[in-house]
Every structure is written in structure tokens, then in C-alpha cells.
Amino acid sequence: MTDRKATLSVGDKTIELPVYSGTVGPDVIDVRGLVQEGVFTYDPGFVSTAACESAITYIDGANGVLLHRGYPIEQLAEHSDYLEVCYLLLNGELPSPEENKRFHETIKNHTMLHDQMRNFFHGFRRDAHPMAIMCGVVGALSAFYHDQMDVTDEKQRQITAHRLIAKMPTIAAWCYKYSIGQPFMYPRNDLSYSENFLHMMFGVPCEEYKPNPVLAKAMDKIFILHADHEQNASTSTVRLAGSTGANPYACIASGIAALWGPAHGGANEAVLDMLAEIGDESNIEKYIEKAKDKDDPFRLMGFGHRVYKNFDPRAKVMRETAHEVLRELGLENDPLLKIAQRLEKIALEDEYFVERKLYPNVDFYSGIILKAIGIPTSMFTVIFAMSRTIGWFSHWNEMVSGNYRIGRPRQLYTGPTKRDYPVK
Ligand code: CMC
């Protein structure tokens, strides 16, 4: 924080506004006092607005930097595992070996769902989208733990964090099992977090499931790379919902709903749908042209990002992992994946994409990996939601443990002025 001021002239009025500096990144101008001057700022899409103060994640989009609590995402993806990253996001520091062991054990002790939740799943149509089920089931957790949802109680918040981290893979896998009519698989606590997820997804009660270590490692990387991403649309949704004092499960459910859209978490599913629609390498040029045509709503899914205008550091890690997985599964010649690779090459060289700095984002490669592992496209966003839950929770927790006010944006009103109802 500094005592510097920015000066704003509105008509013949001069308004002084405080300027603050964070530990790194652009300064912010505190516009809160403007309301007393009778003006608001206008920033649809929150392109230039810092809506909160946060010490969790830092992004430098121009230079492709993503730090969690100061640690670069590439280093976390290489040396850490998802649960350790959860601990870091939640607590601010990496755990000691002893704390790490205890945290892993604690999470394992919470992986089962209340058995009555099975009935909840059965209430959904068989063909329901798994995101619809996940949204409902996570919201419904508040009905199971209603006596431990005091947002002002740090201990209760901590238990909720553990429950959410532990139960999300079970919920995600059960959404899938329900949709294909297979029995729900209970978690196995002798497996790692990602192995257990693969077991609940692909195991069946009549035979033992042995998770492939290369695929389990790739899943763990996907979880790490999706764990948090600063004040994106779904995280901001969770914060806004939480600012009303709503319970954490309801807030996370609101994040899941926001993540579902194709411009956000739905993009990895949309990538695979797009590759299927392109169908053949000979059609790629046609689709590139469609993406460039302003009168055509088609966009290249998995390309572009609101903040990364150089490259997405997560996409770099995902790209390498995609190649490892394809090699392990002998899928290097899969036709859809061939289209993806060719599309990536053409788009990276095409002037339209280069000029607008539209690079493949994390979802372009994560979709390819998930497909290769055998996960259906409808589950892609569910896996994103499951990984992002820790990010959402950490932001919610940061907010409710500090000073916060209900989120209440203003507007530029362009509707009719006051008029009288036509009395007949
Ligand atoms: N294909 C074709 N043109 C594009 C694309 C694309 N994927 N993305 C942006 N553009 C163009 C856009 O038409 C505009 O052109 P012009 O300046 O000539 O009008 C320019 O690039 C800037 O685009 P924008 O819409 O102003 O950028 P934005 O920051 O509002 O949108 C985005 C970012 C991610 C929503 C957008 O790039 C997009 O729709 N990408 C495809 C969906 C996708 O992959 N989303 C996943 C994002 S990563 C995961 C996550 O964080 O959730």
C-alpha cells in the first residue's frame, strides 16, 4: 500500500483516488469513494477491475506466469502432487513431511459419501449431464452437514475443506457410473488420490482394478493444473455467492454452475466436440476460415485466453503430458488426435491467431489426454470442477476469514425513464 493518488476529472470536478501496490503486479486505483461523488466506474466483464485483495494466486498473462502462493505452476506440476497443492492453496505454505502425511491421511478418512446420497443420484434421469448431477449433489451436501456450516468457525471451515477435497472424486466418479448404469464403486484408501479416482471411474466390483501409473500421474497433473486460477468467472461467482454469507457447499455449487459454460470450463468438452465436427484433416482449413469470419459464431475451442496473451504455462505442461499418455497407450495415430495436432500447428502459424495472441490453452490438451484415458467428453468439465474445488474453497475461505462486504455491482441504466401506467 502507498499514499500515492490518482486524479480523475469529471466535468469541473477533480477527484483524488488512493493507489495501492500489491507484492507484485499492476497497481490498483481505489474507486470505492466515487459513489459519494455520484459516479460509478463502468467495466462489463471486469476487464480492468480488481474485485478483491488476495494472497493465493498470481498471474502475469503477458509473460505466461502462474504462481500459487509464490510457487510457479511448472515446479508444482513437476515436484508436487495434487493433495500437497491443495494444502498449499488452503494454508499458504507447503506442508512439512509430517503435515503432508497427516493431510493425506485426513483426506482419505473423508472419501466416502453418506450412504443416503446414493438415493439422491437415483433421482436423476439416466441421461442427465454429469455436471447437472454434480451441481445438485454438491449443493445437497449442505443438507447432510447442516450442523457444521458456521462460516465464522475456522474449525468447521477446515472440516468442510477436507470433506470437499475428499468427496469430490467420489461424487464425480459416481456421476459417471450412474450415467452408464454400473454400480457405484466405493473409494479405496490404499490408493493415491488420482489412482483412487481412476479406480472409482473404471473399476467394477467383479474384478480388481490396477491403475496404470502413467495415467494416474497424468490425472494428478490435470488436477494440479486446474486447482486454481485467480479471480476467474467461477471463482468470482463463488466469492459473490459467499459474500452473502451463503454456506460453502451452496457457494461451490454456484462455482460448478458457472464453470459449466463453454467459454470457461466447458471448453475442454467443446474441444473434443469441435474435433469430431471437423472430422478429417482435409476440413481443417475450412474451420480455420470459419473461426476468422466475424459473421460466423464458430470459434476455435481451446484457443485464446482472457489473461494469457503470450502462452498459457499450464498448456506447456499439459502438452508434454499429452504426449506421454498417447505414447503409453499407443495412440499416437488416433485420427482425432492427429486433427488436434495439425490444428495446433496451423493455428500457431496463421496470422489471425498470431496477431491476436491466440495460443492453445490448458483445455486444448487436457481434453486430448482425458479422451485418450477413456473418459467420456461429458465428464471433462466435471473433472475440472473437481480439481478447481480447492481453488474455489481457498478463495471463499480467504474472503470469509477477513473483512468482506456483500458483493453488489452497479449498472449503467439505459432503459425507459419513469412513465405512468396507462390506466384504461
Ligand atoms: N477462435 C477465434 N477467434 C478468437 C478466439 C477463438 N478461440 N478467441 C478469441 N478470438 C478473437 C476474437 O474474435 C477477437 O477478435 P477481434 O479482436 O478481431 O474482434 C479477439 O480474438 C479477442 O477475443 P475476445 O473475445 O475479446 O477475448 P476474451 O478475452 O473476451 O475471451 C476466451 C477469451 C477464452 C473466452 C476466448 O478466447 C474464447 O472464446 N476461446 C475459446 C473457448 C476456450 O477455449 N475457453 C477456455 C479458456 S481456458 C480455461 C479457463 O480458464 O476456463
CSV table of N, CA and C and ligand atoms in Angstrom, one decimal, residues 229 262-265 267 291 294 298-306 309 314 352-353 356 358 361-363 384, ligand 1:
chain,number,residue,atom,x,y,z
A,229,HIS,N,-7.0,-20.6,-10.4
A,229,HIS,CA,-6.7,-19.7,-11.4
A,229,HIS,C,-7.1,-18.3,-11.1
A,262,PRO,N,-19.3,-23.1,-22.0
A,262,PRO,CA,-18.2,-23.4,-22.9
A,262,PRO,C,-17.1,-22.4,-23.0
A,263,ALA,N,-17.4,-21.1,-22.6
A,263,ALA,CA,-16.3,-20.1,-22.6
A,263,ALA,C,-15.3,-20.3,-21.4
A,264,HIS,N,-15.7,-21.2,-20.5
A,264,HIS,CA,-14.9,-21.4,-19.2
A,264,HIS,C,-14.6,-22.9,-19.2
A,265,GLY,N,-15.1,-23.6,-18.2
A,265,GLY,CA,-14.7,-25.0,-18.0
A,265,GLY,C,-15.2,-25.9,-19.0
A,267,ALA,N,-14.9,-25.7,-22.0
A,267,ALA,CA,-14.1,-25.6,-23.2
A,267,ALA,C,-13.4,-27.0,-23.6
A,291,ALA,N,-13.5,-19.8,-38.1
A,291,ALA,CA,-13.1,-19.1,-36.9
A,291,ALA,C,-12.7,-17.7,-37.1
A,294,LYS,N,-16.0,-13.0,-38.9
A,294,LYS,CA,-16.7,-12.3,-37.8
A,294,LYS,C,-18.2,-12.6,-37.9
A,298,PHE,N,-18.6,-19.4,-34.9
A,298,PHE,CA,-17.7,-20.5,-34.6
A,298,PHE,C,-16.3,-19.9,-34.1
A,299,ARG,N,-15.8,-20.5,-33.0
A,299,ARG,CA,-14.5,-20.2,-32.5
A,299,ARG,C,-13.7,-21.4,-32.4
A,300,LEU,N,-12.4,-21.3,-32.5
A,300,LEU,CA,-11.6,-22.5,-32.2
A,300,LEU,C,-11.5,-22.7,-30.7
A,301,MET,N,-12.2,-23.8,-30.3
A,301,MET,CA,-12.3,-24.1,-28.9
A,301,MET,C,-10.9,-24.6,-28.4
A,302,GLY,N,-10.5,-24.1,-27.2
A,302,GLY,CA,-9.2,-24.5,-26.7
A,302,GLY,C,-8.1,-23.5,-27.1
A,303,PHE,N,-8.5,-22.4,-27.8
A,303,PHE,CA,-7.6,-21.4,-28.2
A,303,PHE,C,-8.0,-20.0,-27.5
A,304,GLY,N,-7.0,-19.3,-27.1
A,304,GLY,CA,-7.3,-17.9,-26.6
A,304,GLY,C,-7.5,-18.0,-25.1
A,305,HIS,N,-7.2,-16.9,-24.5
A,305,HIS,CA,-7.4,-16.7,-23.0
A,305,HIS,C,-7.6,-15.3,-22.6
A,306,ARG,N,-8.4,-15.0,-21.7
A,306,ARG,CA,-8.6,-13.6,-21.2
A,306,ARG,C,-7.3,-13.0,-20.7
A,309,LYS,N,-1.7,-13.7,-22.8
A,309,LYS,CA,-1.6,-13.2,-24.2
A,309,LYS,C,-0.3,-13.5,-24.7
A,314,ARG,N,0.2,-23.5,-18.2
A,314,ARG,CA,-0.4,-24.8,-17.9
A,314,ARG,C,-0.4,-25.7,-19.2
A,352,TYR,N,-3.9,-14.5,-38.3
A,352,TYR,CA,-5.1,-14.1,-37.5
A,352,TYR,C,-4.8,-14.5,-36.0
A,353,PHE,N,-4.4,-15.7,-35.8
A,353,PHE,CA,-4.2,-16.2,-34.4
A,353,PHE,C,-2.9,-15.6,-33.8
A,356,ARG,N,-3.6,-11.9,-32.8
A,356,ARG,CA,-4.4,-11.8,-31.6
A,356,ARG,C,-3.9,-12.5,-30.4
A,358,LEU,N,-3.6,-15.8,-29.9
A,358,LEU,CA,-4.5,-16.9,-29.5
A,358,LEU,C,-3.7,-18.2,-29.6
A,361,ASN,N,-4.8,-23.2,-25.1
A,361,ASN,CA,-4.9,-23.1,-23.7
A,361,ASN,C,-4.9,-24.5,-23.0
A,362,VAL,N,-4.9,-24.5,-21.7
A,362,VAL,CA,-4.8,-25.8,-21.0
A,362,VAL,C,-5.9,-26.8,-21.4
A,363,ASP,N,-7.1,-26.3,-21.8
A,363,ASP,CA,-8.2,-27.2,-22.1
A,363,ASP,C,-8.0,-27.9,-23.4
A,384,PHE,N,-12.7,-31.0,-14.2
A,384,PHE,CA,-12.2,-29.6,-14.0
A,384,PHE,C,-12.8,-29.1,-12.7
B,1,CMC,N1,-11.2,-18.5,-32.1
B,1,CMC,C1,-11.3,-17.5,-33.0
B,1,CMC,N2,-11.1,-16.2,-32.6
B,1,CMC,C2,-11.0,-15.9,-31.3
B,1,CMC,C3,-10.9,-16.9,-30.4
B,1,CMC,C4,-11.0,-18.3,-30.8
B,1,CMC,N3,-11.0,-19.3,-29.9
B,1,CMC,N4,-10.7,-16.4,-29.2
B,1,CMC,C5,-10.7,-15.0,-29.4
B,1,CMC,N5,-10.8,-14.8,-30.7
B,1,CMC,C6,-10.7,-13.4,-31.3
B,1,CMC,C7,-12.0,-12.6,-31.1
B,1,CMC,O1,-12.9,-12.8,-32.1
B,1,CMC,C8,-11.4,-11.2,-31.1
B,1,CMC,O2,-11.1,-10.8,-32.4
B,1,CMC,P1,-11.2,-9.3,-32.8
B,1,CMC,O3,-10.2,-8.5,-32.0
B,1,CMC,O4,-10.9,-9.3,-34.3
B,1,CMC,O5,-12.6,-8.9,-32.5
B,1,CMC,C9,-10.0,-11.4,-30.4
B,1,CMC,O6,-9.6,-12.7,-30.7
B,1,CMC,C10,-10.1,-11.2,-28.9
B,1,CMC,O7,-11.1,-12.0,-28.3
B,1,CMC,P2,-12.0,-11.7,-27.1
B,1,CMC,O8,-13.3,-12.4,-27.3
B,1,CMC,O9,-12.1,-10.2,-26.9
B,1,CMC,O10,-11.2,-12.3,-25.9
B,1,CMC,P3,-11.8,-12.6,-24.4
B,1,CMC,O11,-10.6,-12.3,-23.5
B,1,CMC,O12,-13.0,-11.9,-24.2
B,1,CMC,O13,-12.1,-14.2,-24.5
B,1,CMC,C11,-11.9,-16.5,-24.4
B,1,CMC,C12,-11.3,-15.2,-24.0
B,1,CMC,C13,-11.2,-17.6,-23.7
B,1,CMC,C14,-13.4,-16.6,-23.8
B,1,CMC,C15,-11.9,-16.7,-25.9
B,1,CMC,O14,-10.6,-16.7,-26.4
B,1,CMC,C16,-12.6,-18.0,-26.3
B,1,CMC,O15,-13.9,-18.0,-26.5
B,1,CMC,N6,-11.9,-19.1,-26.5
B,1,CMC,C17,-12.5,-20.4,-26.9
B,1,CMC,C18,-13.0,-21.0,-25.6
B,1,CMC,C19,-11.9,-21.6,-24.7
B,1,CMC,O16,-11.0,-22.3,-25.1
B,1,CMC,N7,-12.1,-21.3,-23.4
B,1,CMC,C20,-11.2,-21.8,-22.4
B,1,CMC,C21,-10.4,-20.8,-21.7
B,1,CMC,S1,-9.1,-21.6,-20.7
B,1,CMC,C22,-9.9,-22.4,-19.4
B,1,CMC,C23,-10.5,-21.4,-18.4
B,1,CMC,O17,-9.7,-20.6,-17.8
B,1,CMC,O18,-11.7,-21.6,-18.1
